[in-house]
Structures are given as structure tokens and as C-alpha cells.
Coordinates of C-alpha atoms in Angstrom, one line a residue:
M152 CA 82.1 90.3 108.0
K153 CA 81.1 90.6 105.0
I154 CA 82.1 94.9 103.9
G155 CA 80.9 96.3 100.9
V156 CA 83.5 99.1 99.8
I157 CA 81.8 102.3 97.7
T158 CA 84.5 104.4 95.7
F159 CA 85.4 105.5 92.1
S160 CA 86.9 102.1 90.1
N161 CA 85.9 103.6 86.9
S162 CA 89.6 104.8 85.4
K163 CA 91.7 103.5 82.7
D164 CA 94.7 105.5 83.8
N165 CA 94.9 107.0 87.8
Y166 CA 96.8 104.7 89.3
G167 CA 96.5 106.0 92.7
Q168 CA 92.8 105.1 92.7
M169 CA 92.9 101.3 91.7
L170 CA 95.9 100.8 94.2
Q171 CA 93.4 102.9 97.1
I172 CA 91.2 100.1 96.4
Y173 CA 93.9 97.3 96.2
A174 CA 94.9 98.4 99.4
M175 CA 91.4 98.9 101.4
Q176 CA 90.6 96.0 100.6
C177 CA 93.9 93.9 101.3
F178 CA 93.3 95.9 104.9
L179 CA 90.5 94.4 105.5
K180 CA 91.3 90.9 104.7
K181 CA 94.2 91.0 106.4
M182 CA 91.9 91.8 109.2
G183 CA 89.7 88.4 108.6
H184 CA 86.7 90.1 107.1
E185 CA 85.3 89.5 103.9
C186 CA 85.4 92.2 101.4
F187 CA 84.4 93.4 97.7
L188 CA 84.1 96.2 95.7
I189 CA 80.8 97.8 94.8
R190 CA 81.0 98.7 91.3
Y191 CA 79.5 102.1 90.7
T192 CA 78.7 104.6 87.2
D193 CA 78.0 108.3 88.6
S194 CA 75.3 110.0 87.3
P195 CA 76.3 112.7 85.2
K196 CA 73.7 115.1 86.1
A197 CA 75.1 115.1 89.6
T198 CA 78.5 115.5 88.3
A199 CA 78.0 118.0 86.4
S200 CA 75.8 120.2 88.8
F201 CA 78.6 119.5 91.2
K202 CA 81.6 120.7 89.0
W203 CA 79.5 124.2 88.6
N204 CA 79.6 124.3 91.6
K205 CA 83.3 124.2 92.3
V206 CA 83.8 127.0 89.2
M207 CA 81.2 129.3 91.4
T208 CA 83.1 128.7 94.6
Y209 CA 86.9 129.3 92.8
L210 CA 85.4 132.8 91.0
C211 CA 83.2 134.4 93.9
K212 CA 85.6 133.5 97.0
F213 CA 89.3 133.3 95.2
P214 CA 90.7 136.4 93.4
Q215 CA 93.2 134.5 91.6
Y216 CA 90.8 132.4 90.7
V217 CA 89.3 135.1 88.1
M218 CA 92.0 133.0 85.3
W219 CA 90.2 129.8 85.6
Y220 CA 88.0 130.2 82.6
I221 CA 91.1 130.6 80.5
Q222 CA 92.6 127.7 82.5
Q223 CA 89.6 125.4 81.8
K224 CA 89.8 126.3 78.3
K225 CA 93.6 125.4 78.0
E226 CA 92.6 121.6 79.9
S227 CA 89.6 121.6 77.0
H228 CA 92.2 121.4 74.5
Q229 CA 94.6 119.6 76.2
Q230 CA 92.0 116.9 77.1
R231 CA 90.6 116.4 73.5
V232 CA 94.3 116.1 72.4
Y233 CA 94.9 113.2 75.0
A234 CA 92.1 111.4 74.0
T235 CA 93.0 110.5 70.5
S236 CA 96.1 109.2 71.9
A237 CA 95.1 107.7 75.3
Q238 CA 92.7 104.5 74.1
S239 CA 95.5 102.1 72.8
S240 CA 97.8 103.3 76.0
N241 CA 95.1 102.9 78.5
T242 CA 94.8 99.2 76.6
L243 CA 98.3 98.8 77.8
R244 CA 97.8 99.9 80.9
R245 CA 95.2 97.1 81.2
F246 CA 93.4 98.3 84.6
D247 CA 90.4 96.1 83.9
D248 CA 92.7 93.1 84.1
F249 CA 94.5 94.4 87.8
L250 CA 90.5 95.0 89.1
M251 CA 89.9 91.6 87.9
D252 CA 93.1 89.4 89.2
N253 CA 93.1 91.2 92.2
I254 CA 89.4 92.8 93.8
E255 CA 86.5 90.8 94.7
M256 CA 83.5 92.9 93.2
T257 CA 80.1 93.1 92.2
H258 CA 79.2 91.6 88.8
L259 CA 77.0 94.3 88.7
I260 CA 78.0 97.9 88.3
Y261 CA 74.8 99.6 89.8
D262 CA 74.0 103.7 89.3
E263 CA 71.8 105.7 91.7
E264 CA 68.7 103.9 90.6
S265 CA 69.7 100.3 90.7
I266 CA 71.3 100.9 94.0
M267 CA 68.7 102.1 95.7
D268 CA 66.0 99.7 94.2
N269 CA 68.6 96.7 95.1
P270 CA 71.5 96.7 97.2
P271 CA 74.4 95.1 97.5
Q272 CA 74.0 92.6 100.4
A273 CA 76.2 93.2 103.2
D274 CA 76.7 93.5 107.3
A275 CA 78.7 96.6 106.9
Y276 CA 79.5 99.5 104.5
I277 CA 82.4 101.5 103.5
C278 CA 82.3 104.7 101.2
G279 CA 86.3 106.4 100.3
S280 CA 88.7 106.7 99.6
D281 CA 89.0 108.9 97.3
Q282 CA 87.7 112.4 96.1
I283 CA 84.5 110.8 96.3
W284 CA 81.9 113.0 98.7
C285 CA 81.6 115.7 95.2
G286 CA 78.2 114.9 93.7
D287 CA 76.4 111.1 94.1
W288 CA 74.5 110.4 97.1
A289 CA 75.7 106.7 96.6
Y290 CA 79.2 107.5 98.2
Y291 CA 77.2 109.0 101.3
L292 CA 75.9 105.5 101.5
N293 CA 71.9 106.9 100.8
F294 CA 71.4 103.2 99.4
A295 CA 72.8 101.4 102.9
P296 CA 70.1 99.5 104.6
E297 CA 69.4 101.1 108.8
N298 CA 70.4 98.1 110.9
S299 CA 73.6 98.0 108.5
I300 CA 77.1 99.3 109.5
K301 CA 77.8 102.9 107.9
I302 CA 81.7 103.9 107.7
A303 CA 83.2 106.6 105.6
Y304 CA 87.1 105.8 105.3
A305 CA 89.3 108.8 104.1
P306 CA 86.5 110.3 101.9
S307 CA 88.0 114.2 100.6
M308 CA 86.0 117.1 98.9
G309 CA 88.6 117.7 97.1
G310 CA 89.7 121.0 99.4
I311 CA 86.2 122.2 98.9
T312 CA 84.5 123.4 102.0
D313 CA 81.1 125.6 100.3
F314 CA 78.2 123.6 98.8
P315 CA 74.6 125.1 97.7
P316 CA 72.7 124.9 101.0
E317 CA 70.6 122.1 99.2
Y318 CA 73.6 119.9 98.7
E319 CA 74.9 121.2 101.9
T320 CA 71.6 119.6 103.8
Q321 CA 71.3 116.3 102.0
M322 CA 74.7 115.7 103.5
K323 CA 74.1 116.8 106.4
Q324 CA 71.4 114.6 106.7
L325 CA 73.7 111.5 105.3
I326 CA 76.1 112.1 107.5
H327 CA 74.5 111.2 110.5
R328 CA 73.6 107.8 109.3
L329 CA 76.7 106.8 109.1
D330 CA 78.8 104.7 112.5
F331 CA 82.3 106.8 111.9
V332 CA 83.2 109.4 109.8
G333 CA 87.2 110.1 109.1
M334 CA 87.9 112.4 106.4
R335 CA 91.1 112.0 105.0
E336 CA 91.9 115.7 104.8
K337 CA 91.6 118.0 108.0
S338 CA 89.6 120.6 106.0
G339 CA 87.1 117.8 105.0
V340 CA 86.8 117.1 109.5
E341 CA 86.1 120.5 109.7
V342 CA 83.4 120.6 107.2
C343 CA 81.4 117.3 108.7
K344 CA 82.4 119.2 112.5
R345 CA 80.3 121.9 111.2
L346 CA 77.6 120.0 110.0
G347 CA 77.2 118.6 113.3
R348 CA 79.4 115.6 113.6
S349 CA 81.6 116.6 116.4
D350 CA 83.0 113.1 116.3
T351 CA 84.7 113.3 113.0
V352 CA 88.5 112.4 112.9
K353 CA 91.3 112.6 110.4
V354 CA 92.7 109.6 109.1
V355 CA 95.7 108.3 106.0
D356 CA 94.7 107.0 102.8
P357 CA 94.2 103.5 102.7
T358 CA 97.3 102.9 100.5
L359 CA 99.3 104.1 104.5
L360 CA 97.9 101.2 105.7
L361 CA 99.9 98.0 103.9
D362 CA 103.6 97.6 103.7
T363 CA 105.5 97.1 100.9
A364 CA 105.6 93.2 101.1
D365 CA 101.8 93.7 100.3
Y366 CA 102.2 95.6 97.4
D367 CA 105.5 93.5 96.1
K368 CA 102.6 90.8 95.4
I369 CA 101.7 92.1 92.7
R370 CA 104.9 94.0 91.0
I371 CA 105.1 93.1 87.3
P372 CA 108.9 93.4 86.3
T373 CA 110.5 95.8 83.7
T374 CA 112.7 96.4 81.3
A375 CA 113.7 99.7 82.3
K376 CA 117.5 100.8 82.0
K377 CA 119.0 101.9 85.1
P378 CA 119.8 104.4 86.8
Y379 CA 117.0 106.6 86.2
I380 CA 114.1 109.0 87.1
F381 CA 110.8 107.6 87.6
L382 CA 108.7 110.9 86.3
Y383 CA 104.7 110.3 87.0
L384 CA 102.7 113.7 86.0
L385 CA 99.2 113.9 86.3
G386 CA 97.5 116.5 83.6
N387 CA 96.9 119.0 86.3
P388 CA 98.5 122.3 85.7
I389 CA 102.1 122.7 87.4
G390 CA 104.8 125.6 86.9
Y391 CA 107.5 123.8 85.2
K392 CA 107.5 122.1 81.5
T393 CA 108.8 118.8 81.1
K394 CA 111.7 119.7 79.6
Y395 CA 112.9 121.4 83.0
F396 CA 113.0 117.8 84.2
Y397 CA 114.9 116.0 81.4
D398 CA 117.5 118.0 81.3
Y399 CA 118.0 117.5 85.2
A400 CA 118.1 113.9 84.8
A401 CA 120.8 114.5 82.1
S402 CA 122.5 116.7 84.2
K403 CA 122.9 114.0 86.6
G404 CA 123.9 111.2 84.3
L405 CA 120.0 109.4 84.3
E406 CA 117.6 108.3 82.0
V407 CA 113.8 109.4 83.0
V408 CA 111.2 106.7 82.7
Y409 CA 108.5 108.9 81.9
V410 CA 104.6 107.7 82.7
A411 CA 101.7 110.2 82.8
S412 CA 97.7 109.9 83.3
Q413 CA 94.4 112.2 83.2
G414 CA 95.2 114.4 80.4
K415 CA 98.9 114.6 80.4
V416 CA 99.9 115.9 77.0
D417 CA 103.2 117.2 76.0
D418 CA 106.2 116.1 73.2
Y419 CA 108.0 113.3 75.4
K420 CA 107.7 109.9 74.8
K421 CA 105.5 107.9 77.7
F422 CA 105.1 104.3 78.9
P423 CA 101.6 103.0 79.4
A424 CA 102.7 101.1 82.4
Q425 CA 100.7 98.4 84.1
V426 CA 99.6 98.9 87.8
G427 CA 102.5 96.3 89.1
E428 CA 104.9 98.0 86.1
W429 CA 103.4 101.5 87.7
I430 CA 105.0 99.8 91.3
E431 CA 108.3 98.3 90.1
L432 CA 109.2 101.5 88.1
L433 CA 109.1 103.3 90.9
A434 CA 110.6 101.0 93.2
N435 CA 113.3 100.6 91.4
A436 CA 114.2 104.6 90.8
E437 CA 117.4 106.8 91.8
M438 CA 114.5 109.7 92.6
V439 CA 110.8 110.5 91.8
I440 CA 109.5 113.1 90.1
T441 CA 105.8 113.6 91.2
N442 CA 102.5 116.1 91.0
S443 CA 100.7 113.2 92.2
F444 CA 99.6 112.7 96.1
H445 CA 99.4 108.7 95.3
C446 CA 102.9 108.7 94.0
T447 CA 104.4 110.3 97.0
V448 CA 102.8 108.1 99.5
F449 CA 104.7 105.1 97.3
S450 CA 107.6 106.9 97.3
L451 CA 107.3 107.2 101.1
I452 CA 106.1 103.1 101.4
Y453 CA 109.3 102.7 99.4
H454 CA 111.7 105.0 100.6
R455 CA 112.3 106.7 96.7
R456 CA 114.1 109.8 96.9
V457 CA 111.3 111.8 96.2
V458 CA 110.0 115.6 95.0
T459 CA 106.9 117.0 94.9
V460 CA 105.9 119.4 92.1
P461 CA 102.9 121.5 93.3
L462 CA 100.0 122.0 91.6
T463 CA 99.1 125.5 89.9
G464 CA 96.7 127.3 87.7
G465 CA 93.7 127.2 90.4
Y466 CA 94.1 123.5 91.8
E467 CA 96.2 124.4 94.8
R468 CA 93.6 123.9 97.2
M469 CA 94.7 120.2 95.9
N470 CA 98.0 120.4 97.0
T471 CA 96.7 120.1 100.8
R472 CA 96.9 116.7 100.8
I473 CA 100.6 116.2 100.1
Y474 CA 101.6 119.1 102.5
E475 CA 100.1 116.8 105.6
L476 CA 101.4 114.1 104.3
L477 CA 105.0 115.6 104.3
K478 CA 104.3 117.7 107.5
N479 CA 103.3 114.6 109.6
A480 CA 106.0 112.9 107.8
K481 CA 108.6 115.6 108.8
L482 CA 109.3 116.0 105.0
E483 CA 108.6 119.2 104.0
Q484 CA 111.7 120.4 102.2
L485 CA 110.6 117.7 99.6
V486 CA 108.3 120.0 98.2
L487 CA 109.7 121.4 94.6
K488 CA 109.6 125.2 95.3
E489 CA 112.4 126.4 93.1
D490 CA 114.5 124.1 91.2
L491 CA 115.7 120.3 91.6
D492 CA 119.5 121.7 92.5
Q493 CA 118.8 122.2 95.8
Y494 CA 117.9 118.7 96.0
Q495 CA 121.4 116.3 96.3
L496 CA 120.6 112.8 95.5
S497 CA 122.0 111.1 98.7
D498 CA 120.0 109.2 101.2
W499 CA 117.1 110.7 102.5
N500 CA 115.5 110.4 106.2
F501 CA 112.6 108.0 106.2
R502 CA 112.4 107.6 110.0
D503 CA 110.0 109.7 110.5
F504 CA 107.9 109.0 107.9
D505 CA 107.8 105.0 109.4
M506 CA 107.0 105.9 112.9
Y507 CA 104.2 107.8 111.8
K508 CA 102.7 105.7 109.5
N509 CA 103.1 102.8 112.3
T510 CA 101.5 105.0 114.4
E511 CA 98.4 105.8 111.4
L512 CA 98.2 102.2 111.3
K513 CA 97.3 101.1 114.6
R514 CA 94.7 103.8 115.3
S515 CA 93.7 103.1 111.7
T516 CA 92.8 99.4 113.2
G517 CA 91.5 100.1 116.3
Y518 CA 89.0 102.3 114.6
F519 CA 87.6 99.6 112.5
N520 CA 88.3 97.0 115.0
D521 CA 85.9 99.3 117.8
I522 CA 83.4 99.9 115.4
L523 CA 82.8 96.2 113.6
A524 CA 82.8 94.9 117.2
T525 CA 80.5 97.3 119.2
K526 CA 77.6 97.5 116.8
S527 CA 75.8 94.5 116.4
I528 CA 73.6 93.6 112.9

């Protein structure tokens, strides 16, 4: 079956975005389907409108977000600083090359008008994963023909549960067109059920549907000096300075290989890894420290000792997906709560994670088999 997948795909430094695209396509191909990425550019107007809704939600419903404005000012400055140095680093990351070499995709990059006027042809369409349900209607498959199979697999709302009435009305209409709705977070499941999709289920991120053998195919060797801590930080605020992680590494006699993305700014030297190098560095690390969901996922897949640093400063809602993952893997203790000295450099127990991952792979495979086999074009 020919399947078109729409998700975020334009980042130049978000490794999780690239890897969830690769995972979804590789998983579907292993099932025997022909799969391609639908390249799409978001509407600035829709994105800006939704961001404003987020602001109002924070300020009105959560007292702790009264500091949101101050944090945004800090982040705006951080982004300006980051932009001046990011261009050359992002060129070295070669994300466009990764897509060209590993992903089947449309030649045309669609926008909200062209995708409605002349949608890509497929038997089935999938929206997901990533935090795509927070803007353009194309991510709800509004362009997909009525007689096509329409699947939402692991889209996220980023923890948002309240929307403007007009947005929610349109969302309700579109999710009722879908043949299957599987959300990445429990909060997303609850929103969909509130909107009338009582059959909504929770599914795992597509990166959890592959094994190390699948990711080893895209690994790129590096010359990193061992042993080292792999430090991967996004620009979202955390309760620790980067120096803290370097001091911890020094106390353990370990080097630090530091990769950063999405606006992370500090005075430490960073390595602009390609996607395959990012996996290689993680897979060979003595320990991984990160505030990233996908870095946590890959650390577990590769059985690396990982400590996850929770987000702060109004971004706590985004910790939900990590907490849910670690709870299901019975590894809740890997969330950093006080200091790193509580973690001994001994083996983590990944048995429960492996069992959870295998169970979810069977469950997701079953969902796809059922909907693709029983729905006629």
C-alpha cells in the first residue's frame, strides 16, 4: 500500500525530528508498504495564533506561569545569540543530506494552499508523530480524500488541553474523519475522548518501533575520546547550569561530548553532529545526560546509563511524555531530582523497558494491520 506521512521535517538541528521520520518510514517499509514523507511548510499565521493561545492558557490557568513573560524575554535573547552561531553548525549537521539519503519524500514542498489544491496521491495517509496538533489543519489530514485511509499515529499536543472554541470546533470535525486515532500522551487521549473520539488509544513514539539493528544502519563513526559522558541539551530551561554537568564528569574521570540544539546557548564547546554521529556518540557513551525525550528514548534502546533532566520555567508540561515513558519502563528514578552523585556508574536494569517496548511494538503493529487490512480504498 502507498502511504503518505505528514509531520514536522524542516528542522536543521532537532535530532528527534529526523529520527522519528526515519523510524516511521522504516517501520512501514518493514511491514511491506511503500511510504513517503509529505514535505510541508507551516502557515506563519496559524502558528503565531496558536502560540498566542498558549500564552493565554499559561497566564490564565497556571499561577506559576506569571514568570512566563520574563522567561520569554530571556529566550528571545538566547535565540538571537544562538542564530549568530548556528548557521555554520547546522550546515555541518547535514540534516538535508540525511533526508535525501534515507527518506523517500515528495519533490514538492507543500503549503496550506497547494496541499488542498493538489494533494499528494496515496492509498493511506498518516499524521504523526511530533507536536504537530497545534497549528495548521494539514497536520489533521484535512487534505486527504474522503475515500482514503486516514491515521493519526502519535501526534502530540505538547501537553496543551485547552484551545480557542473555534479551533476546537474545527479539530473535532477533523478528528472524526480519521479512521484511527492514537495519541502519544495520555493528556492527548483525554482531549480526543472529550471531543467525541471515545476509541482513541495511547501509542508509543515511532522511534520505539525499531531496534538497534535498524538504527545501526545509519550510524557514522566518530573519533570521540573514551570514556565520556554524552551531554545533549535542548534550549528549554532546566534547573542546572552546564558547568554542573562538566564538574560531575570531571569528578568521575570522564570526558564530555556536548551536542546542543534548539537554541541552547552557553560558553562550552559543542559538537555539531550529523544524525548518524549523534547515534554513534550516544551508543558508545559511558553515561548520557539530557533534557530531551528522544535522547532518553535512544539511551534506553541502546541500554545506556541515562539521567533525564526535567524542564522548568513554564515548560513543565513537556516533561509528561518522559515521565510516562520512564514509568512504563519502571525507570522513574532516572529523572534528576537533586544531584548526580546519587547515581552510581553501575548497570541500569533495562529488562522492564525491553518488555514494554516489545509489547508496544506488537500493539502498534496490530493497529496498523487491522486498519490497513480492513479498510477498503
